[in-house]
Short mmCIF file of C-alpha atoms and ligand atoms in Angstrom, two decimals:
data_model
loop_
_atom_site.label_atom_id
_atom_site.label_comp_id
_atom_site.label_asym_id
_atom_site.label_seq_id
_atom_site.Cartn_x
_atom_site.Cartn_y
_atom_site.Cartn_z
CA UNK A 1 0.00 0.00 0.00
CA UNK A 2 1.04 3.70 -0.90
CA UNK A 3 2.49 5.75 1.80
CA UNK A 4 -0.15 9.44 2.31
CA UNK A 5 3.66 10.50 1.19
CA UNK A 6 3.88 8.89 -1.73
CA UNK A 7 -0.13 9.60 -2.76
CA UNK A 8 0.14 13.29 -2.17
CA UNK A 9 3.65 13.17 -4.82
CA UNK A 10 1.17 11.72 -7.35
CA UNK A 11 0.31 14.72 -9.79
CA UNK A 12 -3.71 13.35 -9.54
CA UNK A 13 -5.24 12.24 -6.80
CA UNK A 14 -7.89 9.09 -7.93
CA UNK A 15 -11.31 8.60 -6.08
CA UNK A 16 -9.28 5.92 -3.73
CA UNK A 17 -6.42 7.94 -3.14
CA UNK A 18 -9.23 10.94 -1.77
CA UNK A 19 -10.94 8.03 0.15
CA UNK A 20 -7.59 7.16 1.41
CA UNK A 21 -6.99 10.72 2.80
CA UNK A 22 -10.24 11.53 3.80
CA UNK A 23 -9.75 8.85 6.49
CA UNK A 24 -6.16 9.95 7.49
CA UNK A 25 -6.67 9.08 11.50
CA UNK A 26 -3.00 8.90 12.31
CA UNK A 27 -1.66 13.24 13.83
CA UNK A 28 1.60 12.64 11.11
CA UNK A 29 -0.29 11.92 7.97
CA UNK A 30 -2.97 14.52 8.80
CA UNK A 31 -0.31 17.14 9.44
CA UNK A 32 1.90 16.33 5.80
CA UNK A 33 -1.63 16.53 3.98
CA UNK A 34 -2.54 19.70 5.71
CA UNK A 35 1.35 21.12 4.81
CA UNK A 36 1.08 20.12 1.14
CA UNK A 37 -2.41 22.00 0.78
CA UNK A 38 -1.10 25.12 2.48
CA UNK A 39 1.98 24.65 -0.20
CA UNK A 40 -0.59 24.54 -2.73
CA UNK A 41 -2.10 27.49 -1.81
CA UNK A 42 0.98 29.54 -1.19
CA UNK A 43 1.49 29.04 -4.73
CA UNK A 44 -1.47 29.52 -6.13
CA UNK A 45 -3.91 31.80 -4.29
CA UNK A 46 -0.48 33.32 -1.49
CA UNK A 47 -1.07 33.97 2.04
CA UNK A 48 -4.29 36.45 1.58
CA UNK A 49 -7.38 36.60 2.60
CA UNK A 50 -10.43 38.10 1.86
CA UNK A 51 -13.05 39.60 4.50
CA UNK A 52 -16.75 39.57 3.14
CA UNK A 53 -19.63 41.70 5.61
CA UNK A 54 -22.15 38.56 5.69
CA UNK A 55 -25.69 40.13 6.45
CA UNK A 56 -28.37 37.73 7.33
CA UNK A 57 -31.53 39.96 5.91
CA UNK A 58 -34.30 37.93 6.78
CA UNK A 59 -34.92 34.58 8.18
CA UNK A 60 -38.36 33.88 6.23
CA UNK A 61 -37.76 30.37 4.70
CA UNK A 62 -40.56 28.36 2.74
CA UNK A 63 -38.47 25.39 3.06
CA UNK A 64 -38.04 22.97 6.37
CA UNK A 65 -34.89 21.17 5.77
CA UNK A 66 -34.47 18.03 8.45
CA UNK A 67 -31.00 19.83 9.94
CA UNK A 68 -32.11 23.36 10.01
CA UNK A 69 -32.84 25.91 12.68
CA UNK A 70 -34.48 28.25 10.91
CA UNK A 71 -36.41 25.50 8.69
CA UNK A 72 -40.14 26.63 8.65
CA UNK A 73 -41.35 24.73 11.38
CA UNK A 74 -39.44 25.81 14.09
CA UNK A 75 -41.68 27.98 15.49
CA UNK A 76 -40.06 29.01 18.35
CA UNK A 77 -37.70 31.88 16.62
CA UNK A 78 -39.22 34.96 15.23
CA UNK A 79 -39.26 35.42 12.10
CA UNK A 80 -37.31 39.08 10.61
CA UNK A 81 -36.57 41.12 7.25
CA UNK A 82 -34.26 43.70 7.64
CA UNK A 83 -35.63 46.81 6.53
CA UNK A 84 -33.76 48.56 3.48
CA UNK A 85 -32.54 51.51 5.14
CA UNK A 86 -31.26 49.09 7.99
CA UNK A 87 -29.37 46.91 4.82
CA UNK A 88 -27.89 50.05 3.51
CA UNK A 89 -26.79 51.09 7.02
CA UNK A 90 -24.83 47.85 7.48
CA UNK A 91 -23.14 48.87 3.83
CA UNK A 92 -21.97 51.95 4.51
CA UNK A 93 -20.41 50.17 7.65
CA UNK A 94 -19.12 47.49 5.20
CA UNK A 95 -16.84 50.15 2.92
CA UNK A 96 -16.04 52.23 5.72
CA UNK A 97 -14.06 49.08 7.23
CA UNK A 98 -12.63 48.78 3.71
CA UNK A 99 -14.95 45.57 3.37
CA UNK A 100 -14.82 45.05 -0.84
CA UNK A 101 -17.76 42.41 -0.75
CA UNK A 102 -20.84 41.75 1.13
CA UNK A 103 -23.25 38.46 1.21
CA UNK A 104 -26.69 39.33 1.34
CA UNK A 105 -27.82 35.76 2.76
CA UNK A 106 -31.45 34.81 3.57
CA UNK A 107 -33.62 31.86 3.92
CA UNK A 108 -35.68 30.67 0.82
CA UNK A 109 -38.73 33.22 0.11
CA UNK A 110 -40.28 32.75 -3.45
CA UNK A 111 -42.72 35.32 -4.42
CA UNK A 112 -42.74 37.73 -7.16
CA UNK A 113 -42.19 40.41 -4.54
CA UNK A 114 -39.24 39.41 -2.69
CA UNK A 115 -37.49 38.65 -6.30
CA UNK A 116 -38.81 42.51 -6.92
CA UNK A 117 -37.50 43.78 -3.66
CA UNK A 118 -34.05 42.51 -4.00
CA UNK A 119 -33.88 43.94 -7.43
CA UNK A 120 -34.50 47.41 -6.23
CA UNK A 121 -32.33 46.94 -3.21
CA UNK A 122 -29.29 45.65 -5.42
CA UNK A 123 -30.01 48.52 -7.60
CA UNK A 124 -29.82 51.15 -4.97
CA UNK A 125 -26.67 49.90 -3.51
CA UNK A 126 -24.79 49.68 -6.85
CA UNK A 127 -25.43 53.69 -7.33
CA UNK A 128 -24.28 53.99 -3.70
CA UNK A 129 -21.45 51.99 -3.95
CA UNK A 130 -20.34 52.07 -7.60
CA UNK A 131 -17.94 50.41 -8.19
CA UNK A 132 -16.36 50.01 -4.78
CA UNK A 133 -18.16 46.33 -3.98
CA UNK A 134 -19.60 43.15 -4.85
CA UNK A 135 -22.53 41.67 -4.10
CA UNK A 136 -22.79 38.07 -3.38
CA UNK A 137 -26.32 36.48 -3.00
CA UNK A 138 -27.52 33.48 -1.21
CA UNK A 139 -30.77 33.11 -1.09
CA UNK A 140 -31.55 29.47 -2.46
CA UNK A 141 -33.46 28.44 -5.33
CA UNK A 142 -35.35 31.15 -7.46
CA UNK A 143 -36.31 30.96 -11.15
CA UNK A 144 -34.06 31.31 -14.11
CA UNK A 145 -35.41 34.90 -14.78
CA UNK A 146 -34.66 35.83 -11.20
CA UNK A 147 -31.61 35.34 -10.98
CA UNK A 148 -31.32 36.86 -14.30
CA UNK A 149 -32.87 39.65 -12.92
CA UNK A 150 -30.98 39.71 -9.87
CA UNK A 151 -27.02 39.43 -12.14
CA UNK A 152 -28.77 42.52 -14.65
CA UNK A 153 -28.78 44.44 -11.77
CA UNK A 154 -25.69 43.97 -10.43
CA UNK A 155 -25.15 40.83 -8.47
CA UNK A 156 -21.44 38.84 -9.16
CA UNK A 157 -21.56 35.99 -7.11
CA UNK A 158 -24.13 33.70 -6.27
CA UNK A 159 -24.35 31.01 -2.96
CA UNK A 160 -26.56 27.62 -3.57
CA UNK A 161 -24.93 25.17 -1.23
CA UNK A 162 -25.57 21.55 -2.71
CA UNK A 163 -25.31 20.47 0.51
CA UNK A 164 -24.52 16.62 -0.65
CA UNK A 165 -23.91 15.69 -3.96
CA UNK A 166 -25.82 12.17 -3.07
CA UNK A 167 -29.29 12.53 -4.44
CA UNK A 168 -30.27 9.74 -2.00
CA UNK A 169 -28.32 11.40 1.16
CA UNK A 170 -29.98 14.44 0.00
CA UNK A 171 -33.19 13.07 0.10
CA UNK A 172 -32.79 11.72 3.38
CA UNK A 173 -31.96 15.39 4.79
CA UNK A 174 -34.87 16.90 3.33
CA UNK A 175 -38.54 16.19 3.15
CA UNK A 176 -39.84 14.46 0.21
CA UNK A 177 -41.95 16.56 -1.99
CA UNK A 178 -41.29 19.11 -4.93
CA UNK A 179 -39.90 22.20 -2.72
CA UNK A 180 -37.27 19.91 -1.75
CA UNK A 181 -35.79 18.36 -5.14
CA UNK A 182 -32.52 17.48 -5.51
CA UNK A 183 -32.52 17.89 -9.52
CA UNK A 184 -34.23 21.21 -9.17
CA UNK A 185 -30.95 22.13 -7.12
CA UNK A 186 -28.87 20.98 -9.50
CA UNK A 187 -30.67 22.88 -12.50
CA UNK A 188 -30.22 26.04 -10.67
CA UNK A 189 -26.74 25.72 -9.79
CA UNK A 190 -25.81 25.51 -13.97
CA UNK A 191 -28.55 28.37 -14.56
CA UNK A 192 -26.58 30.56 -12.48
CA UNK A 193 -23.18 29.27 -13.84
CA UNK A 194 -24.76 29.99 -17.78
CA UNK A 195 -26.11 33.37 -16.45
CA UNK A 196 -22.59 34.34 -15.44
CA UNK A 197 -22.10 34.44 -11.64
CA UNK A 198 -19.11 33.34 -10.13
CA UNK A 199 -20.96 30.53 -8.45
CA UNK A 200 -20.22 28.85 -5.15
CA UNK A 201 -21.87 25.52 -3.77
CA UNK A 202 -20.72 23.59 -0.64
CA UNK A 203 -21.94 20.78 1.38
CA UNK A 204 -21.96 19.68 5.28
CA UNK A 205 -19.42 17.19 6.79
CA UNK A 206 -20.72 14.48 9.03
CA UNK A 207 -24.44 14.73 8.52
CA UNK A 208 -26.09 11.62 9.87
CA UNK A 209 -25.85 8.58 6.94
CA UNK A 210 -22.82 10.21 5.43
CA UNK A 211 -19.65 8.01 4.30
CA UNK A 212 -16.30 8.94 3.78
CA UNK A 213 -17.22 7.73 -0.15
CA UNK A 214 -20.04 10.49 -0.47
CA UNK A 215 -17.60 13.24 0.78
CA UNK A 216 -14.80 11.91 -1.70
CA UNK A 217 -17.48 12.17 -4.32
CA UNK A 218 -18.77 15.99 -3.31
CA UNK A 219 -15.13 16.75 -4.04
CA UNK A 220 -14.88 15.54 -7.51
CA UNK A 221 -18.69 17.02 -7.95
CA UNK A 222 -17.11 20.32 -7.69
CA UNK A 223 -14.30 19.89 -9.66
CA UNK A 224 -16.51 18.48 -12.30
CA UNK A 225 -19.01 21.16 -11.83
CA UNK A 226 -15.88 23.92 -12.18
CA UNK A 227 -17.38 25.34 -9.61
CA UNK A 228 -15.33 29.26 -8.33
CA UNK A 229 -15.95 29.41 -4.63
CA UNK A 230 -16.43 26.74 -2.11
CA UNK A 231 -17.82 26.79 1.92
CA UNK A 232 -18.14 23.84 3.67
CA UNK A 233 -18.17 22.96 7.04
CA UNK A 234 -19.03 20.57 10.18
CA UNK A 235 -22.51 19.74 10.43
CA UNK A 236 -23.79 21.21 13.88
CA UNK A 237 -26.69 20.16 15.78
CA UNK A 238 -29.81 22.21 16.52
CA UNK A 239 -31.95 20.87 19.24
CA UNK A 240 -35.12 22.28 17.61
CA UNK A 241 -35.06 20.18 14.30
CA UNK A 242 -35.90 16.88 13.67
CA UNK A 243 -32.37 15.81 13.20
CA UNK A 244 -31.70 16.28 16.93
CA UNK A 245 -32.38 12.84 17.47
CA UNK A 246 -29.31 11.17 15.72
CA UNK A 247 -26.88 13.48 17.85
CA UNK A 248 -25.96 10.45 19.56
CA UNK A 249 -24.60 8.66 15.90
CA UNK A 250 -22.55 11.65 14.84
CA UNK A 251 -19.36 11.39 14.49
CA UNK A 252 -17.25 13.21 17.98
CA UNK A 253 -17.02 17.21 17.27
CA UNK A 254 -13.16 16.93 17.71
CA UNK A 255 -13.07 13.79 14.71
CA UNK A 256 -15.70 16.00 12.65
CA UNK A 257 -13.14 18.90 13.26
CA UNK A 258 -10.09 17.02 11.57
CA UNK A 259 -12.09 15.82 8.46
CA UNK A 260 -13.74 18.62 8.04
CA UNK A 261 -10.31 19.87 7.45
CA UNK A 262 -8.95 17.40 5.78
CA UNK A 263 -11.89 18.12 3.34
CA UNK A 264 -10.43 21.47 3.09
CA UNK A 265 -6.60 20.45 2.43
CA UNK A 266 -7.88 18.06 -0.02
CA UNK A 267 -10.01 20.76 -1.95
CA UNK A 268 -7.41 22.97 -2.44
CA UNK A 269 -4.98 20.33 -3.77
CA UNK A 270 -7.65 19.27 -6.47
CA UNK A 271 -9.06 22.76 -7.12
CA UNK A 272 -5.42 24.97 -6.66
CA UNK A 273 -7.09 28.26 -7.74
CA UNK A 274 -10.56 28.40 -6.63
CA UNK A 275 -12.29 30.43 -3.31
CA UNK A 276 -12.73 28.23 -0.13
CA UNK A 277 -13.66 29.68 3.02
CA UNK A 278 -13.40 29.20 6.70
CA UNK A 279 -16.71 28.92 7.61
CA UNK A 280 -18.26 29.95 11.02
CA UNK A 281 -19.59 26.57 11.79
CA UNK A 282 -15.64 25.45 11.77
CA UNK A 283 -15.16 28.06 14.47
CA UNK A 284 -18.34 27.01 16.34
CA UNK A 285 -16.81 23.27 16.70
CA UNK A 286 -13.21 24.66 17.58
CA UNK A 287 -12.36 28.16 18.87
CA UNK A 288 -9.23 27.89 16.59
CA UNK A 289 -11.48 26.90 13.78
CA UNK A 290 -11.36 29.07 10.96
CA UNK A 291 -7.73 30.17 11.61
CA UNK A 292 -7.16 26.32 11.22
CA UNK A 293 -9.27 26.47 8.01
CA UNK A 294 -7.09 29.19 6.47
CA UNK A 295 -3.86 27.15 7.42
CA UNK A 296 -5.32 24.24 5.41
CA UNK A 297 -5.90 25.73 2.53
CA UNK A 298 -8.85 28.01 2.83
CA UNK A 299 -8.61 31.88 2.00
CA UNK A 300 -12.07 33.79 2.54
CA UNK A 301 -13.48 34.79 6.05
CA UNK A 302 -17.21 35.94 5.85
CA UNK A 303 -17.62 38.47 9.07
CA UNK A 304 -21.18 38.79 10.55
CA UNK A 305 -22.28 42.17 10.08
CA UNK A 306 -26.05 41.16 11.29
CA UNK A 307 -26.80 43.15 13.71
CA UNK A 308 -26.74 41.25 17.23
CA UNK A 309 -30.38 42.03 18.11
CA UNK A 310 -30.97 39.65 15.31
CA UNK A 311 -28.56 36.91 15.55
CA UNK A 312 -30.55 34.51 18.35
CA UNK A 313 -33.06 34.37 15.31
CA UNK A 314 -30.67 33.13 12.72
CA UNK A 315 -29.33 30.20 14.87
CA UNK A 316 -28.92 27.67 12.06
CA UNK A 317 -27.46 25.25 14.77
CA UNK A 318 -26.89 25.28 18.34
CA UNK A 319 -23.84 27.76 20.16
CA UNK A 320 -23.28 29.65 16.68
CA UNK A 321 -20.80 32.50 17.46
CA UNK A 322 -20.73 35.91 17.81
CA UNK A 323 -24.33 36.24 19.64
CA UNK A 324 -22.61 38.41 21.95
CA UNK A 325 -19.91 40.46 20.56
CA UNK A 326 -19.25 41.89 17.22
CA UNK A 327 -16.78 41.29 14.68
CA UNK A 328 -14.08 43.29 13.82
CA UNK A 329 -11.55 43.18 11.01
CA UNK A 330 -8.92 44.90 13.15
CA UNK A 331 -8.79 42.40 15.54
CA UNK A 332 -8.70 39.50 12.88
CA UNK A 333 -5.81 41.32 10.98
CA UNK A 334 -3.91 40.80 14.09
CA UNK A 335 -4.65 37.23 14.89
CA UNK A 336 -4.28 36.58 11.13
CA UNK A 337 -0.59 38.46 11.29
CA UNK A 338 0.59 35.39 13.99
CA UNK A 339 -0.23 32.68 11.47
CA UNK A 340 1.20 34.49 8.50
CA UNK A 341 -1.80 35.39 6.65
CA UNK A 342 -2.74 39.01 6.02
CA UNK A 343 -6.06 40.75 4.90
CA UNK A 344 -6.46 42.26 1.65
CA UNK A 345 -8.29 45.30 1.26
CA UNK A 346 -7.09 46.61 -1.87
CA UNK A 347 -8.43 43.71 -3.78
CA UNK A 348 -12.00 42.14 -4.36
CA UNK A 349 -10.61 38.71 -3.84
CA UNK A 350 -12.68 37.01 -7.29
CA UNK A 351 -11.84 33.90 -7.57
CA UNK A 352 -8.89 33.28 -9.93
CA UNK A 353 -10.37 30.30 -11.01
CA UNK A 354 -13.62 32.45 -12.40
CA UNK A 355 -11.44 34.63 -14.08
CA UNK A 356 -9.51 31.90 -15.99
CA UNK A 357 -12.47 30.68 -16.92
CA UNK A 358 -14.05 33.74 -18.78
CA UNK A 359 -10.64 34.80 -19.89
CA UNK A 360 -10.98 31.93 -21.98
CA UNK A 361 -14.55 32.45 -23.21
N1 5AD B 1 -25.08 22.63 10.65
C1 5AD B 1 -24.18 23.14 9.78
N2 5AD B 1 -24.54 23.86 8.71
C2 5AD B 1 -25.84 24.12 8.53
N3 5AD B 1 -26.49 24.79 7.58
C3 5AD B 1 -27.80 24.77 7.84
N4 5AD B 1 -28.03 24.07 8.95
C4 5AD B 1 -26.83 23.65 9.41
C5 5AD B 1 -26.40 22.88 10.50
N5 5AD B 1 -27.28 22.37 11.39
C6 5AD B 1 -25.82 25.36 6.42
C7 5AD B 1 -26.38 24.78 5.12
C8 5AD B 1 -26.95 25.98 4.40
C9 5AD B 1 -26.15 27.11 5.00
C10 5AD B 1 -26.78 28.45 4.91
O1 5AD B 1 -26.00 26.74 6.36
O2 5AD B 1 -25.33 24.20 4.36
O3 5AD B 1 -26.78 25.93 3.01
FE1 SF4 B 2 -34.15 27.32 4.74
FE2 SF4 B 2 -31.57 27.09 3.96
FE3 SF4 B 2 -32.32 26.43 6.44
FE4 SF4 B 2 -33.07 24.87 4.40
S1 SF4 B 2 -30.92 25.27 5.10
S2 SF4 B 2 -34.39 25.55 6.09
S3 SF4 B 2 -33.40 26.40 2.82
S4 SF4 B 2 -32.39 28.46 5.54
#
């Protein structure tokens, strides 16, 4: 048998070799795979990384997803939209901290009027702005002419999480009936590639019924997919959802932790030059989390901008950070300094891999 040595030499990693890795269990291997990644992305991406301002602008979601905290039948949050003035409030925050990109994230609302609303919104903060930031969406599944709408007006990047590339996993997350289909997903993520967003998927590690072989094949699904930007992290329990109930089977936070990285390292190595970033739910398993993220190979930190009056009604799983305090770049730019890494601010961070790919029609 090959040594993880000798497999990460190999200039392509097969489906066994990534099944191989993904189960590293053994501190030495883990650490060489997590050194060649962060070699990887020395060369390709350098030691940068890019702050978003993440504002959650409404928790309304038409969809109850089995793992969710904010899935439509929890009824015991309450349910928000940010007002407009409060969204462009939070913007003007964003470019006075030098922020170069904000997420506008949401749950899943469907109606002509919330497709209208963001429209008008986008619009509005494009004159404000113009040209000093980009606007990433993520709020699920809409129609082709939506999003459409939504890149017309000025949107660059777009969020639809796959969440597992297993059409049978995927069913087993979600409840089975049409507002909860698997191919619909799928359609939308290559409308919104053909419309011309730089388009970013993920998935969750260590969802009950997951195998190391479905997370080896998420991996190739986005290399396949040539998909720009990536976020993935640990899945996290919320006591409110129906999922609560297979706490118990999950795999221990700390083990979830490693592979979770792992997952990261072994992105990078397949996909050198796209966008991966530390996610929050990383630092909600491990107080070191996302610093750990961008040492194996991620290089994009989303900072909550929500304000905190808010965030006890976004809980998408239980103890998610920064309910209490706020976030500030400062502070990160120092932390970030120790490991090496530095913030860009002069740069809006697209993903090189989205701009090799238009470059080239
Ligand atoms: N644990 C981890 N991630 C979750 N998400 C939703 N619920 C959880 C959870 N319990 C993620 C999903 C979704 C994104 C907004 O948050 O991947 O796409
Ligand atoms: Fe809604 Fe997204 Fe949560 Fe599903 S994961 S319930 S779509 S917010």
């Amino acid at each position: 048998m090959m040594t993880v040595d000798e497999i990460l030499d190999k200039p392509k990693l097969s489906r066994e070799d990534i099944i191989r890795l993904l189960s590293i269990s053994d501190d030495k291997e883990q650490k060489a795979l997590i050194r060649k990644a962060y070699a990887v992305k020395i060369k390709t991406v350098g030691q940068k990384v890019y702050l978003r301002g993440l504002i959650e602008f409404s928790n309304l979601c038409r969809k109850n997803c089995f793992y969710c905290g904010i899935r439509s039948e929890n009824h015991k949050i309450n349910r928000y939209s940010l007002s407009e003035d409060e969204i462009y409030r939070i913007t003007t925050y964003a470019i006075q901290r030098h922020f170069t990109g904000i997420v506008l994230q949401s749950g899943e609302q469907n109606s002509p009027a919330f497709a209208k609303q963001i429209t008008s919104l986008i619009t509005h903060i494009k004159k404000m702005t113009n040209p000093s930031l980009r606007i990433t969406m993520s709020a699920g599944e809409q129609s082709y002419e939506t999003y459409q709408e939504w890149f017309d007006s000025g949107v660059e990047r777009y969020l639809l999480r796959i969440e597992t590339s297993n059409e049978n996993l995927y069913n087993k997350i979600h409840p089975d009936n049409a507002v909860h289909s698997f191919q619909n997903r799928l359609q939308c993520l290559e409308n919104l590639q053909k419309i011309g967003f730089q388009t970013g998927t993920g998935i969750m590690i260590g969802l009950p019924f997951q195998t190391i072989n479905d997370l080896a094949d998420d991996l190739l699904f986005f290399k396949n997919r040539n998909i720009d930007m990536i976020g993935m992290g640990p899945y996290l329990v919320h006591s409110d959802t129906p999922f609560a109930r297979f706490s118990a089977s999950l795999l221990p936070p700390e083990e979830r932790f490693q592979l979770s990285l792992r997952m990261i390292a072994l992105l990078r190595i397949l996909m050198p030059d796209i966008n991966i970033v530390a996610t929050t739910a990383l630092q909600t398993i491990n107080p070191a989390g996302r610093a750990s993220g961008l040492l194996a190979g991620a290089n994009v930190l989303m900072l909550n901008l929500t304000p905190i009056t808010y965030h006890d009604n976004y809980l998408l799983y239980d103890n998610k950070p920064g309910s209490k305090e706020e976030e500030l770049p400062d502070e990160f730019d120092r932390k970030l300094q120790q490991i090496g890494e530095k913030i860009v601010y002069n740069d809006y961070g697209d993903s090189i891999h989205f701009t090799k790919r238009n470059s080239h029609g």
